[in-house]
């Protein structure tokens, strides 16, 4: 009887296993960041409601952080260096499918949808977010070697004060902005210098945004889902 039940269930077990394998399969050259940096903190904002749109973003099916293997290995060196001083990284976004970028574009064209304005772009007119470079039809994130992140205290998990929050759309988020206090400037410099030391380059308008200089897919934009 037991043997009969096992044989009857076997096709379903195999199908489930194949489905799970297909779900977790990434394109060649990509990895889950947690497989490279097991203890890194993650707050994948676009998988939930706490972002400038105020809703989960299309293409983010599960809170999984994905990067190219090359970028993840470089990021592991950043984490290791920060750990020496009881600090670590917190990742807000990594690989971003083109589907998500398209969602941003569609949202930006709807001037009436301002759900996240108070927290994320209180001083900006949504109609000009494209012109100012906050929204674009293509994103380096879709190439798999760009990451949005900050520094935290390992014990408290508290983020270092960077003068503005992640994804705040405004002048205060730019590296060149000087009207923040000395500690905030120091924290931004620490993140920037450590990331640059290990092969990343900063984006001038966003203190949290870094791209691996020697990225493996410089001209290729991916659209597989985050799962």
Tab-separated table of C-alpha atoms in Angstrom:
chain	number	residue	atom	x	y	z
A	1	UNK	CA	0.000	0.000	0.000
A	2	UNK	CA	2.782	2.438	0.971
A	3	UNK	CA	4.649	1.628	-2.230
A	4	UNK	CA	1.493	2.294	-4.258
A	5	UNK	CA	0.954	5.705	-2.605
A	6	UNK	CA	4.591	6.637	-3.191
A	7	UNK	CA	4.393	5.722	-6.874
A	8	UNK	CA	1.136	7.640	-7.240
A	9	UNK	CA	2.655	10.780	-5.703
A	10	UNK	CA	6.004	10.540	-7.472
A	11	UNK	CA	4.984	12.527	-10.596
A	12	UNK	CA	3.711	15.379	-8.433
A	13	UNK	CA	6.889	15.419	-6.327
A	14	UNK	CA	9.038	15.544	-9.453
A	15	UNK	CA	6.906	18.306	-10.956
A	16	UNK	CA	7.212	20.368	-7.768
A	17	UNK	CA	10.985	19.895	-7.725
A	18	UNK	CA	11.294	20.955	-11.361
A	19	UNK	CA	9.089	23.993	-10.750
A	20	UNK	CA	11.214	25.096	-7.794
A	21	UNK	CA	14.394	24.595	-9.812
A	22	UNK	CA	13.014	26.662	-12.680
A	23	UNK	CA	12.018	29.429	-10.282
A	24	UNK	CA	15.473	29.654	-8.736
A	25	UNK	CA	17.423	29.384	-11.964
A	26	UNK	CA	19.259	32.582	-12.874
A	27	UNK	CA	20.923	33.520	-16.162
A	28	UNK	CA	24.600	32.645	-16.445
A	29	UNK	CA	26.726	35.143	-14.565
A	30	UNK	CA	24.064	36.057	-11.985
A	31	UNK	CA	23.862	35.051	-8.314
A	32	UNK	CA	21.732	35.634	-5.255
A	33	UNK	CA	23.659	38.128	-3.129
A	34	UNK	CA	22.861	36.186	0.043
A	35	UNK	CA	24.767	33.210	-1.388
A	36	UNK	CA	27.891	35.389	-1.569
A	37	UNK	CA	27.290	37.628	1.486
A	38	UNK	CA	25.068	35.551	3.818
A	39	UNK	CA	24.708	38.123	6.602
A	40	UNK	CA	24.134	41.268	4.531
A	41	UNK	CA	21.036	43.240	5.507
A	42	UNK	CA	18.362	43.623	2.834
A	43	UNK	CA	15.301	45.866	2.596
A	44	UNK	CA	14.098	45.319	-0.961
A	45	UNK	CA	11.854	48.373	-1.192
A	46	UNK	CA	10.328	47.686	-4.605
A	47	UNK	CA	8.953	44.373	-3.392
A	48	UNK	CA	6.676	46.240	-0.972
A	49	UNK	CA	4.879	49.559	-0.507
A	50	UNK	CA	7.658	51.683	1.025
A	51	UNK	CA	8.938	53.340	-2.159
A	52	UNK	CA	8.333	56.502	-4.171
A	53	UNK	CA	5.390	54.922	-6.041
A	54	UNK	CA	3.837	53.570	-2.845
A	55	UNK	CA	3.051	50.132	-4.290
A	56	UNK	CA	4.883	46.880	-5.087
A	57	UNK	CA	6.676	47.213	-8.420
A	58	UNK	CA	5.987	44.921	-11.360
A	59	UNK	CA	8.722	42.328	-11.882
A	60	UNK	CA	9.500	41.943	-8.164
A	61	UNK	CA	7.844	38.642	-7.266
A	62	UNK	CA	9.913	37.760	-4.183
A	63	UNK	CA	12.278	39.730	-1.896
A	64	UNK	CA	15.415	38.247	-3.439
A	65	UNK	CA	18.543	40.318	-4.073
A	66	UNK	CA	20.272	39.464	-7.345
A	67	UNK	CA	23.497	40.767	-8.926
A	68	UNK	CA	26.064	39.599	-11.413
A	69	UNK	CA	28.556	37.286	-9.750
A	70	UNK	CA	31.312	39.799	-10.422
A	71	UNK	CA	29.430	42.628	-8.701
A	72	UNK	CA	28.412	40.447	-5.744
A	73	UNK	CA	31.999	39.328	-5.171
A	74	UNK	CA	33.209	42.938	-5.256
A	75	UNK	CA	30.450	43.905	-2.830
A	76	UNK	CA	31.575	41.131	-0.472
A	77	UNK	CA	34.923	42.922	-0.186
A	78	UNK	CA	33.135	46.134	0.774
A	79	UNK	CA	31.157	44.280	3.442
A	80	UNK	CA	34.301	42.635	4.798
A	81	UNK	CA	36.099	45.954	5.124
A	82	UNK	CA	33.162	47.640	6.870
A	83	UNK	CA	32.783	44.685	9.253
A	84	UNK	CA	36.225	45.472	10.692
A	85	UNK	CA	34.702	48.627	12.186
A	86	UNK	CA	31.440	47.016	13.322
A	87	UNK	CA	29.594	48.278	10.266
A	88	UNK	CA	27.959	46.583	7.302
A	89	UNK	CA	25.867	47.142	4.209
A	90	UNK	CA	22.119	47.350	3.804
A	91	UNK	CA	20.811	46.785	0.277
A	92	UNK	CA	17.663	48.507	-0.992
A	93	UNK	CA	17.794	47.347	-4.608
A	94	UNK	CA	20.094	45.421	-6.923
A	95	UNK	CA	19.177	43.812	-10.260
A	96	UNK	CA	15.988	45.438	-11.570
A	97	UNK	CA	14.042	43.899	-14.474
A	98	UNK	CA	13.082	46.075	-17.446
A	99	UNK	CA	9.459	45.359	-16.521
A	100	UNK	CA	9.993	47.348	-13.316
A	101	UNK	CA	11.620	50.214	-15.210
A	102	UNK	CA	8.600	50.274	-17.525
A	103	UNK	CA	6.388	50.485	-14.435
A	104	UNK	CA	8.339	53.572	-13.308
A	105	UNK	CA	7.915	55.161	-16.744
A	106	UNK	CA	4.168	54.488	-16.801
A	107	UNK	CA	3.839	55.907	-13.283
A	108	UNK	CA	5.811	59.045	-14.160
A	109	UNK	CA	3.393	59.832	-16.989
A	110	UNK	CA	0.398	59.787	-14.637
A	111	UNK	CA	0.515	63.212	-12.993
A	112	UNK	CA	-2.413	62.360	-10.703
A	113	UNK	CA	-0.661	59.419	-9.003
A	114	UNK	CA	1.233	61.139	-6.180
A	115	UNK	CA	0.845	58.586	-3.384
A	116	UNK	CA	4.521	58.762	-2.362
A	117	UNK	CA	5.100	62.487	-2.904
A	118	UNK	CA	5.144	63.618	0.736
A	119	UNK	CA	7.987	61.283	1.718
A	120	UNK	CA	9.975	60.872	-1.483
A	121	UNK	CA	9.642	63.989	-3.664
A	122	UNK	CA	7.936	66.772	-1.645
A	123	UNK	CA	9.820	69.589	-3.402
A	124	UNK	CA	9.745	68.164	-6.933
A	125	UNK	CA	7.084	68.550	-9.604
A	126	UNK	CA	6.348	65.052	-10.861
A	127	UNK	CA	6.022	66.336	-14.425
A	128	UNK	CA	9.748	67.099	-14.503
A	129	UNK	CA	11.157	63.904	-12.963
A	130	UNK	CA	12.146	62.634	-16.432
A	131	UNK	CA	13.846	65.892	-17.394
A	132	UNK	CA	15.831	65.978	-14.156
A	133	UNK	CA	17.060	62.414	-14.591
A	134	UNK	CA	15.241	60.809	-11.678
A	135	UNK	CA	13.266	58.524	-14.001
A	136	UNK	CA	14.562	57.006	-17.257
A	137	UNK	CA	13.395	54.453	-19.808
A	138	UNK	CA	16.519	52.364	-19.189
A	139	UNK	CA	18.340	51.637	-15.935
A	140	UNK	CA	21.826	50.386	-15.161
A	141	UNK	CA	20.156	48.149	-12.591
A	142	UNK	CA	18.807	46.020	-15.451
A	143	UNK	CA	22.382	45.169	-16.466
A	144	UNK	CA	22.809	43.466	-13.104
A	145	UNK	CA	25.852	45.238	-11.663
A	146	UNK	CA	24.224	48.283	-10.056
A	147	UNK	CA	23.184	48.359	-6.422
A	148	UNK	CA	21.407	50.813	-4.098
A	149	UNK	CA	22.649	50.618	-0.533
A	150	UNK	CA	23.738	52.299	2.677
A	151	UNK	CA	25.853	51.566	5.754
A	152	UNK	CA	24.493	50.273	9.055
A	153	UNK	CA	25.794	49.609	12.547
A	154	UNK	CA	26.050	45.821	12.829
A	155	UNK	CA	24.793	45.645	16.423
A	156	UNK	CA	21.837	48.037	16.249
A	157	UNK	CA	21.113	47.576	12.510
A	158	UNK	CA	20.590	51.341	12.459
A	159	UNK	CA	21.406	53.139	9.221
A	160	UNK	CA	24.084	55.803	9.258
A	161	UNK	CA	22.617	59.267	8.708
A	162	UNK	CA	23.220	60.219	5.078
A	163	UNK	CA	21.259	63.465	5.114
A	164	UNK	CA	18.355	62.069	3.106
A	165	UNK	CA	16.604	58.744	2.828
A	166	UNK	CA	16.965	56.172	0.080
A	167	UNK	CA	15.123	57.175	-3.102
A	168	UNK	CA	14.511	60.742	-1.947
A	169	UNK	CA	14.166	62.610	-5.234
A	170	UNK	CA	15.751	66.003	-4.700
A	171	UNK	CA	18.993	67.984	-4.694
A	172	UNK	CA	19.830	66.900	-1.146
A	173	UNK	CA	20.496	63.341	-2.375
A	174	UNK	CA	23.294	64.407	-4.740
A	175	UNK	CA	26.941	63.827	-3.817
A	176	UNK	CA	27.744	67.484	-4.516
A	177	UNK	CA	25.099	68.776	-2.109
A	178	UNK	CA	26.839	70.527	0.787
A	179	UNK	CA	23.974	71.800	2.951
A	180	UNK	CA	24.047	68.751	5.219
A	181	UNK	CA	25.911	68.489	8.511
A	182	UNK	CA	29.490	67.288	8.951
A	183	UNK	CA	28.541	63.793	10.143
A	184	UNK	CA	26.213	63.257	7.200
A	185	UNK	CA	28.934	64.342	4.775
A	186	UNK	CA	31.425	62.058	6.523
A	187	UNK	CA	29.060	59.085	6.236
A	188	UNK	CA	28.535	59.682	2.526
A	189	UNK	CA	32.287	59.923	1.987
A	190	UNK	CA	32.818	56.657	3.864
A	191	UNK	CA	30.333	54.822	1.651
A	192	UNK	CA	31.719	56.392	-1.515
A	193	UNK	CA	35.384	55.800	-0.744
A	194	UNK	CA	34.827	52.188	0.324
A	195	UNK	CA	32.710	51.374	-2.724
A	196	UNK	CA	35.189	53.044	-5.081
A	197	UNK	CA	38.099	51.231	-3.461
A	198	UNK	CA	36.527	47.931	-4.479
A	199	UNK	CA	35.680	48.821	-8.056
A	200	UNK	CA	32.356	50.660	-7.975
A	201	UNK	CA	31.540	54.106	-9.332
A	202	UNK	CA	29.021	56.528	-7.863
A	203	UNK	CA	26.036	58.177	-9.542
A	204	UNK	CA	26.220	61.929	-8.960
A	205	UNK	CA	22.531	62.474	-8.164
A	206	UNK	CA	22.039	59.610	-5.699
A	207	UNK	CA	24.375	58.930	-2.767
A	208	UNK	CA	23.092	55.310	-2.527
A	209	UNK	CA	23.577	54.284	-6.190
A	210	UNK	CA	26.742	52.451	-7.333
A	211	UNK	CA	27.716	50.525	-10.462
A	212	UNK	CA	30.620	48.119	-10.883
A	213	UNK	CA	33.078	49.845	-13.233
A	214	UNK	CA	34.076	46.636	-14.966
A	215	UNK	CA	30.526	45.307	-15.280
A	216	UNK	CA	30.178	42.156	-17.401
A	217	UNK	CA	27.023	43.203	-19.295
A	218	UNK	CA	27.705	46.808	-20.300
A	219	UNK	CA	25.169	46.899	-23.135
A	220	UNK	CA	22.682	44.187	-22.189
A	221	UNK	CA	19.458	44.859	-20.301
A	222	UNK	CA	17.708	41.903	-18.677
A	223	UNK	CA	14.044	41.321	-17.920
A	224	UNK	CA	13.823	38.109	-15.892
A	225	UNK	CA	11.702	38.505	-12.726
A	226	UNK	CA	13.114	38.938	-9.243
A	227	UNK	CA	12.275	35.660	-7.519
